[in-house]
XYZ file of C-alpha atoms in Angstrom:
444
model
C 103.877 -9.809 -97.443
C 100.795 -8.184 -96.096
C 98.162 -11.259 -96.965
C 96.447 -12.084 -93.555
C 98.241 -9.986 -91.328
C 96.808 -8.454 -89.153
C 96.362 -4.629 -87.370
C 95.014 -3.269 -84.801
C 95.246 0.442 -83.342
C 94.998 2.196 -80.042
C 94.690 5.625 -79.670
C 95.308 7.846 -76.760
C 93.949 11.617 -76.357
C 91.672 13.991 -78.434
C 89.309 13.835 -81.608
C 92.181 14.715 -84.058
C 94.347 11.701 -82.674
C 91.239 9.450 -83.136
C 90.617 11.477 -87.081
C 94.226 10.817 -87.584
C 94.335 7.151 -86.306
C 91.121 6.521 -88.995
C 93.505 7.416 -91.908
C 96.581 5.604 -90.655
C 94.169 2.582 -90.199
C 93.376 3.245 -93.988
C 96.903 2.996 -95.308
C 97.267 -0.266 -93.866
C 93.890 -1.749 -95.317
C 94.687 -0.502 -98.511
C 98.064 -2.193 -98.427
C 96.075 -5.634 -97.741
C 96.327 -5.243 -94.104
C 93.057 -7.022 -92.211
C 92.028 -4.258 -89.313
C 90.595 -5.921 -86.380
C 89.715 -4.835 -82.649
C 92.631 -3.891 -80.333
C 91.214 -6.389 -77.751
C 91.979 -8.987 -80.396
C 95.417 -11.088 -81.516
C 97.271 -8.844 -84.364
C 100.545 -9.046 -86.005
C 101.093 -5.427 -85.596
C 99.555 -3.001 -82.975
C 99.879 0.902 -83.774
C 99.347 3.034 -80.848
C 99.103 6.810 -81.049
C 100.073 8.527 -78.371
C 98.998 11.666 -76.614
C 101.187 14.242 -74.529
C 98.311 16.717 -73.057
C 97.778 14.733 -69.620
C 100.339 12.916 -67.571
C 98.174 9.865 -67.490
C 98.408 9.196 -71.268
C 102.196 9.352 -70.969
C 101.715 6.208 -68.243
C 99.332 4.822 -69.686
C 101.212 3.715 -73.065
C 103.210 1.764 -71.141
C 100.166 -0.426 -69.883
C 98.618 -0.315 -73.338
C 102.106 -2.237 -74.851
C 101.824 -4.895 -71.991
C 98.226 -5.506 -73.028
C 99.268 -6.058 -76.845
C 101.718 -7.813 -75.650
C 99.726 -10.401 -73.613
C 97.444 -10.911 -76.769
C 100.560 -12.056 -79.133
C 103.769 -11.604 -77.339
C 105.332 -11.774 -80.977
C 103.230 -8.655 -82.184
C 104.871 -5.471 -83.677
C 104.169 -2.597 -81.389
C 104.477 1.099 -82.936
C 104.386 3.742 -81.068
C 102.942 7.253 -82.910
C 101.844 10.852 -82.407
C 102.223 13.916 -79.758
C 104.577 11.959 -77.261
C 106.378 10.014 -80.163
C 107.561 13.361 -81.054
C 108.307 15.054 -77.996
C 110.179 11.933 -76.853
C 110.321 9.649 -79.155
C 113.394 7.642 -77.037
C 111.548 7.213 -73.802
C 108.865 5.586 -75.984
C 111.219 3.065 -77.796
C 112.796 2.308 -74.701
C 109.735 0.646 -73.245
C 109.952 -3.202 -73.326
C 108.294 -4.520 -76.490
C 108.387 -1.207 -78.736
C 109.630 -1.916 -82.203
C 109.410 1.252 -83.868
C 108.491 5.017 -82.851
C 107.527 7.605 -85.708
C 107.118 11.294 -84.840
C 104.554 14.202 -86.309
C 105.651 13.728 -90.008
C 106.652 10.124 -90.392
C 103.313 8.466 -88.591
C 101.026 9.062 -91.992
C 103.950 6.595 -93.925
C 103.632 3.997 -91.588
C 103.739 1.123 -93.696
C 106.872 2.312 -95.120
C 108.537 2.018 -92.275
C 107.704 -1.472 -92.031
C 110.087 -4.180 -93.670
C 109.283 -7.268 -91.892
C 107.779 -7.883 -88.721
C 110.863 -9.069 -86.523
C 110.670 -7.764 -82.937
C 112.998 -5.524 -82.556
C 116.066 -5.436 -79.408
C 114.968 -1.823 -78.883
C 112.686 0.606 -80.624
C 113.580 1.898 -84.216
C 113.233 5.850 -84.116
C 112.272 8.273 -86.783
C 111.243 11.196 -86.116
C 112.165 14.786 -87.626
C 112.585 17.915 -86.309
C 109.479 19.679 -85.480
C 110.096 22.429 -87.570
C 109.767 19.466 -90.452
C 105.905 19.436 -89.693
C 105.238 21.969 -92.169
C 103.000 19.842 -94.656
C 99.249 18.867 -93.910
C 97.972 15.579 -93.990
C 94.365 15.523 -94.173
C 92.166 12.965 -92.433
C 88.897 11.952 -90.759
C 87.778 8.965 -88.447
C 84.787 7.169 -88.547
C 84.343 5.800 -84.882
C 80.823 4.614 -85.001
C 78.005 5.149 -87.519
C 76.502 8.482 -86.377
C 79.277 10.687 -86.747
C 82.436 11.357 -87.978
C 85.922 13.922 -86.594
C 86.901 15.749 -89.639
C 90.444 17.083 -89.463
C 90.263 20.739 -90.985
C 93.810 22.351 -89.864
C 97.013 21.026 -88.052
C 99.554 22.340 -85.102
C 99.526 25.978 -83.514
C 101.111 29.032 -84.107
C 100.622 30.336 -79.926
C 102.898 29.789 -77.314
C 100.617 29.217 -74.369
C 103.319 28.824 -71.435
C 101.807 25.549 -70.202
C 101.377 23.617 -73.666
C 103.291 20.999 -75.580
C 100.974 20.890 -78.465
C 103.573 23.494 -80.813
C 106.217 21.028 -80.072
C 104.751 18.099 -80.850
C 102.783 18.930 -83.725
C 104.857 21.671 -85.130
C 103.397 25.068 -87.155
C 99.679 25.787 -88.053
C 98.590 24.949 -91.301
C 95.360 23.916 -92.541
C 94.009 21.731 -95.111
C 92.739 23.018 -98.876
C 89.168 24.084 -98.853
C 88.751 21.654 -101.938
C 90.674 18.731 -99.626
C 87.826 18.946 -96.586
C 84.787 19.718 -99.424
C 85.745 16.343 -100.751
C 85.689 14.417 -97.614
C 83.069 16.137 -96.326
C 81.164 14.541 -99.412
C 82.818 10.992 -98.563
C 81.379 10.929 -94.909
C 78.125 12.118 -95.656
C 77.761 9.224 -98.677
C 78.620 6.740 -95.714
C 75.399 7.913 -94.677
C 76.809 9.391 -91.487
C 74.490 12.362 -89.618
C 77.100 13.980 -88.211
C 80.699 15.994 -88.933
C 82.307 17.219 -85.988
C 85.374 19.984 -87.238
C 88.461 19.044 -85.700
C 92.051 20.518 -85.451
C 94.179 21.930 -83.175
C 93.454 25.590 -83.401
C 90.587 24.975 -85.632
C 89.672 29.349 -85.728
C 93.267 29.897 -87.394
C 91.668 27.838 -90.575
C 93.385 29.373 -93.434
C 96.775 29.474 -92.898
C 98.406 27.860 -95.790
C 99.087 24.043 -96.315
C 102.955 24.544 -95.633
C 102.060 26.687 -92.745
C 102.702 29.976 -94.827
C 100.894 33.081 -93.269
C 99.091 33.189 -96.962
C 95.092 32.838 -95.774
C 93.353 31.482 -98.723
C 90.227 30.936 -96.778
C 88.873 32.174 -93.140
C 87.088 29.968 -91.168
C 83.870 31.523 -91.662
C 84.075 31.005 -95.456
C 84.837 27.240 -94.686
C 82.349 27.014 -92.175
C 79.989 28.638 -94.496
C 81.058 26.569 -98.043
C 80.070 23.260 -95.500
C 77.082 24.488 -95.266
C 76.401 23.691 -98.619
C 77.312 20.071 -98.866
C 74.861 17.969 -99.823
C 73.400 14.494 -97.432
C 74.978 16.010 -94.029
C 72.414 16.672 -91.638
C 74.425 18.426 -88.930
C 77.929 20.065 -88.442
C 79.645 20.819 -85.255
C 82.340 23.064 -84.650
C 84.629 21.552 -81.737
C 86.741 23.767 -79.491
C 86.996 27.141 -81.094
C 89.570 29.861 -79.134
C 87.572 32.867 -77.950
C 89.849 35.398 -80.097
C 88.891 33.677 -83.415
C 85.413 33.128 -82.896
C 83.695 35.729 -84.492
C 80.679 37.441 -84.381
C 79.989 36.739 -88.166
C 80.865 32.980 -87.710
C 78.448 33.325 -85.023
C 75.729 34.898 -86.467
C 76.166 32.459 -89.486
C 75.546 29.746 -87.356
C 72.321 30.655 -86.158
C 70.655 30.484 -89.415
C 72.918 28.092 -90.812
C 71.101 24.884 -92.192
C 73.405 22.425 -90.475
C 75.764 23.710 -88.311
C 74.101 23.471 -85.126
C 74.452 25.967 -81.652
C 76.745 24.353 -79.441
C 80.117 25.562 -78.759
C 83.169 24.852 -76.917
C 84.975 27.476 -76.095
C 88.510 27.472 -74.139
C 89.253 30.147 -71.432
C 91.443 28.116 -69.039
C 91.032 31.268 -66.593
C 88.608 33.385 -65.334
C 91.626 35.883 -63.918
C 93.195 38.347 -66.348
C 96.000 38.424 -64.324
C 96.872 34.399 -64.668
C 95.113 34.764 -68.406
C 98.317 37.047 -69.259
C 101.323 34.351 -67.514
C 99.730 31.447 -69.462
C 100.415 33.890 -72.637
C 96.457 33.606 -74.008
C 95.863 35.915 -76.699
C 92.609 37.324 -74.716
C 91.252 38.881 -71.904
C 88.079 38.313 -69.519
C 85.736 40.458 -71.418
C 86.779 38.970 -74.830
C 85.222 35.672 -73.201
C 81.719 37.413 -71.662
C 81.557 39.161 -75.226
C 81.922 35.793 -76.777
C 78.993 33.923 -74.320
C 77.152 37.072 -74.731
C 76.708 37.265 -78.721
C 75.551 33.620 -78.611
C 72.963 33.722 -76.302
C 72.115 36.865 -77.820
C 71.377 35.197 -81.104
C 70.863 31.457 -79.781
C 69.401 31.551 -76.301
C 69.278 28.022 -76.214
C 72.652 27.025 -77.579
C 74.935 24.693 -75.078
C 78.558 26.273 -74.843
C 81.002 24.312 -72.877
C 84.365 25.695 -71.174
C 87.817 24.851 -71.066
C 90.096 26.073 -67.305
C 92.993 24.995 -65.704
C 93.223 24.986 -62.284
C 96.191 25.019 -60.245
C 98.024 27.168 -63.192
C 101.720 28.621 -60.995
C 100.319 31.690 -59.286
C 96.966 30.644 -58.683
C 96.425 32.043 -55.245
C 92.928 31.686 -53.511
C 92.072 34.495 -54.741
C 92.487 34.099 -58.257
C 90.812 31.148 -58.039
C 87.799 32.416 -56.429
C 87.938 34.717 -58.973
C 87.350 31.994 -62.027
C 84.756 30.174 -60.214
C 82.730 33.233 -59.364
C 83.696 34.437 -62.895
C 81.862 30.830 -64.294
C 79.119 31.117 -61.748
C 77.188 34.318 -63.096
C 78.268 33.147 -66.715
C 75.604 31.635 -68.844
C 77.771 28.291 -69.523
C 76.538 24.959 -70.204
C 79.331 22.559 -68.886
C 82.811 22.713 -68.134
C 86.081 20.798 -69.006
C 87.880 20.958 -66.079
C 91.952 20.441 -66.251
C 94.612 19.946 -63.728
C 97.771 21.757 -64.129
C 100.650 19.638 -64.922
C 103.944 20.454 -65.356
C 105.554 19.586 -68.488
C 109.408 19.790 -69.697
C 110.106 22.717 -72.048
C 107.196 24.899 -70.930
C 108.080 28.257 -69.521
C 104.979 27.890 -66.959
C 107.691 24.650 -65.801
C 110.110 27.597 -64.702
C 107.569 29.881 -62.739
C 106.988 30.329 -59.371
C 104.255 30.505 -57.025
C 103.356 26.485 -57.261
C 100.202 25.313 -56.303
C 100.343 22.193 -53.779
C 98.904 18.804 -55.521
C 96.234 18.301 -53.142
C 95.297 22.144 -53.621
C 94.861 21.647 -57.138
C 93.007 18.558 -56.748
C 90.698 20.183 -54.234
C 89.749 23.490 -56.837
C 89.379 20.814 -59.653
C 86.768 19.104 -57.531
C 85.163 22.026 -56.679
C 85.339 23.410 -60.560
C 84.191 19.968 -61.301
C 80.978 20.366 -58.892
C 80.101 23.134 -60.478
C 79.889 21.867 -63.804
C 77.193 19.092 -62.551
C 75.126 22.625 -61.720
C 75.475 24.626 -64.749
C 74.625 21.089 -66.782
C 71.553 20.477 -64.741
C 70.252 24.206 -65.085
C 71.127 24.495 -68.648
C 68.963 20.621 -69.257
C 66.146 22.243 -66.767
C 66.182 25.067 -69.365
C 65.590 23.141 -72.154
C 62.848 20.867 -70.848
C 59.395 21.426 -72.779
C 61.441 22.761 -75.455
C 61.187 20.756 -79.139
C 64.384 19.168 -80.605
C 65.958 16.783 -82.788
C 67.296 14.042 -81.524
C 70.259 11.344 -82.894
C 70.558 8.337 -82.011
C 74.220 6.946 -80.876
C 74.722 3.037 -81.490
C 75.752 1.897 -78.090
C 73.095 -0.227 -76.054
C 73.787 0.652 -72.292
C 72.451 -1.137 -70.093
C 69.149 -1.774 -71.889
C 68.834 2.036 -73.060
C 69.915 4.105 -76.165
C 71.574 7.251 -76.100
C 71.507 10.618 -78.429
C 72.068 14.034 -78.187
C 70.345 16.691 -79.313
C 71.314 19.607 -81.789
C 71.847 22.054 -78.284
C 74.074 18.880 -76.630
C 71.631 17.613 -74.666
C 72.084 14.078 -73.882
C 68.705 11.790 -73.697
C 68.054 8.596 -72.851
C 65.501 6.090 -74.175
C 64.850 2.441 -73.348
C 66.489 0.004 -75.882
C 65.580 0.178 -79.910
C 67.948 -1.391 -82.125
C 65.908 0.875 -85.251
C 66.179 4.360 -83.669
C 70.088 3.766 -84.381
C 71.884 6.774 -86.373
C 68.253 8.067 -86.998
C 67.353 11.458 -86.263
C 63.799 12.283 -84.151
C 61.897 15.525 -83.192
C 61.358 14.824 -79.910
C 59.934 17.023 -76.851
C 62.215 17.104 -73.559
C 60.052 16.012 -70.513
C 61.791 15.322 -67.337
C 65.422 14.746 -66.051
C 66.332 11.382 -64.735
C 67.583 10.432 -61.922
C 71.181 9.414 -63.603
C 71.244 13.395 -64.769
C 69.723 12.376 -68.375
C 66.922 13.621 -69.925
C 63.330 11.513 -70.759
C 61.596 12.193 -74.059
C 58.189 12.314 -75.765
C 58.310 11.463 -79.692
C 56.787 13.963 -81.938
C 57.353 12.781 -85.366
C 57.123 9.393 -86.688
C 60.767 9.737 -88.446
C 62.257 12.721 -89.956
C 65.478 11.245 -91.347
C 66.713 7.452 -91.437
């Protein structure tokens, strides 16, 4: 049935949806599917959906209509975090043919029996408190580095969050399970692993979600140490609570796990910290920026905040961004509150006016252009490695260095997914930063 069809996927949201997407995409190309580019004609487009930002929710809707336009006779799936928080708004949008929710979207392909459009969108989709198994997975996006999927869904109940209901309990995958693909990526001769999950600090908890921990994160962090052919590992967003000083101590004399961190605080006011349920207060955080710099004065550490959270007065704004003004941060994520069903932040009062929270996010936003500039100021004269991405903008290359500084250098189809000792010179005038080689090449 499957000879010459044809897929193509779409995915909305963070680095587990794209990890997740990679091993869906798998399934079908093992089952003699052809994967081609979303932009071209398939028989079957799989989108997976996010449920973080009210723009992804609108967005799927403009992301069927473009599948659509490209073969109007295509099979359109809709999957992930909004499949399973509302699974019949998303097979009630013209031209859906089938919705599959947190446990189903890994079977895919058994859900399909032929390729007829469908009247209205087929629905399967369990109860969340199904979502107890882990599916392991990893993407490959490009060749320089690859989102590795290490644990699943979230055991806190942060009053502004979805991501519990839509992805169910925290469990992780098997030490043995990431070992192993760890190995496959890095003899794909990818540089780069980035650790993805969820609540990637709560690594342990058992594969059915049981509150057995066979392994803390620091002893996975430090058994990926030891694999063989990868030359760096990044840890993605880590919460403040479960970053430890050990982890953190390991890191800065690991052999590939390199010092940048992202770390979530979403508010710089113990008061709001407490309504949005966070398992931390403000000093937790300093501690946290404190021990790295201690240890890696040069390591980048991005932030996570939410402005506009109900209750955020002026002054507990103020508050954050003076907070994040004397902190030695690197770069900030900034979010907009939005309100989402079955929250208990949906039910509070004291909410902030749109354009209020779209004039702190700008400001919030301004201030990470700052703290990015000072923190690539800081780093100028200093030696580092550089890789290579694969994308030629506008007649330059990109890569980043181990710290997560981003460089720029004119064109050079060779210095692709290579790694470079290079010396940081001067900042350009697009914010990036110019380069002197050292080496010839440490690493192809």
């Amino acid at each position: 049935m499957n000879v010459d069809k044809k897929v193509a996927f779409y995915t909305l949201g963070c680095k587990l949806n794209f990890s997740e997407t990679s091993t869906i995409a798998r399934n079908f190309v093992n089952e003699g599917f052809e994967r081609v580019e979303f932009e071209e004609k398939a028989d079957i487009y799989v989108i997976n959906t996010c449920s973080v930002t009210d723009n992804a929710d609108k967005r799927f809707k403009s992301i069927v209509k473009s599948a659509l336009k490209k073969n109007e006779e295509a099979f359109v799936i809709g999957v992930g975090c909004y499949a399973q928080l509302k699974p019949e708004e998303l097979a009630a949008v013209d031209g859906v043919d089938l919705v599959l929710g947190a446990t189903e979207k890994f079977n895919v392909t058994s859900y399909i029996n032929d390729l007829t459009k469908n009247d209205i969108g087929e629905v399967h989709s369990c109860e969340i408190e199904d979502a107890d198994f882990y599916v392991g997975s990893y993407s490959i996006g490009d060749r320089t580095r690859a989102f590795l999927k290490v644990q699943d869904g979230c055991d806190y109940k942060c009053t502004y969050c979805t991501i519990p209901l839509a992805r169910g309990i925290s469990r992780s995958d098997t030490l043995e399970n990431v070992l192993k693909n760890a190995k496959e990526i890095s003899e794909k001769g990818i540089k780069e692993i980035v650790l993805t999950g969820v609540n990637i600090g709560d690594y342990g908890k058992g594969e059915f979600g049981n509150k057995k921990h066979e392994h803390t994160f620091l002893e996975l962090v430090q058994a990926l140490d030891k694999v063989e052919g990868i030359n760096r590992l990044r840890i993605s967003s880590i919460e403040p609570n479960l970053l430890k000083d050990e982890t953190i101590d390991f890191v800065s004399s690991s052999n590939t796990f390199v010092p940048h961190f992202h770390i979530p605080l979403q508010s710089g006011s113990d008061e709001l910290l407490k309504k949005m349920k966070r398992r931390y207060l403000r000093k937790v955080y300093t501690d946290r920026v404190t021990k790295i710099k201690e240890v890696m004065p040069n390591a980048c550490v991005g932030v996570d905040v939410i402005v506009g959270f109900p209750g955020e007065t002026d002054e507990l704004f103020l508050e954050t961004y003076n907070y994040l003004t004397d902190l030695d941060i690197s770069y900030l994520h900034v979010f907009t509150y939005s309100e989402r069903p079955n929250t208990e932040a949906v039910e509070m009062d004291g909410i902030v006016p749109k354009k209020t929270r779209a004039k702190r996010s700008k400001m919030l936003r301004g201030l990470s252009v700052k703290k990015r500039r000072a923190f690539y100021e800081s780093q100028l004269g200093n030696t580092l490695t550089v890789l290579f991405e694969s994308e030629n903008k506008e007649g330059y290359i990109h890569g980043f260095t181990e710290n997560y500084v981003k460089v720029k250098a004119p064109w050079n189809p060779e210095l692709v997914n290579t790694l470079h000792t290079v010396t940081l010179t001067k900042i350009d005038e697009d914010g990036l930063v110019r380069f002197d080689f050292v080496d010839a090449e440490v690493s192809a």
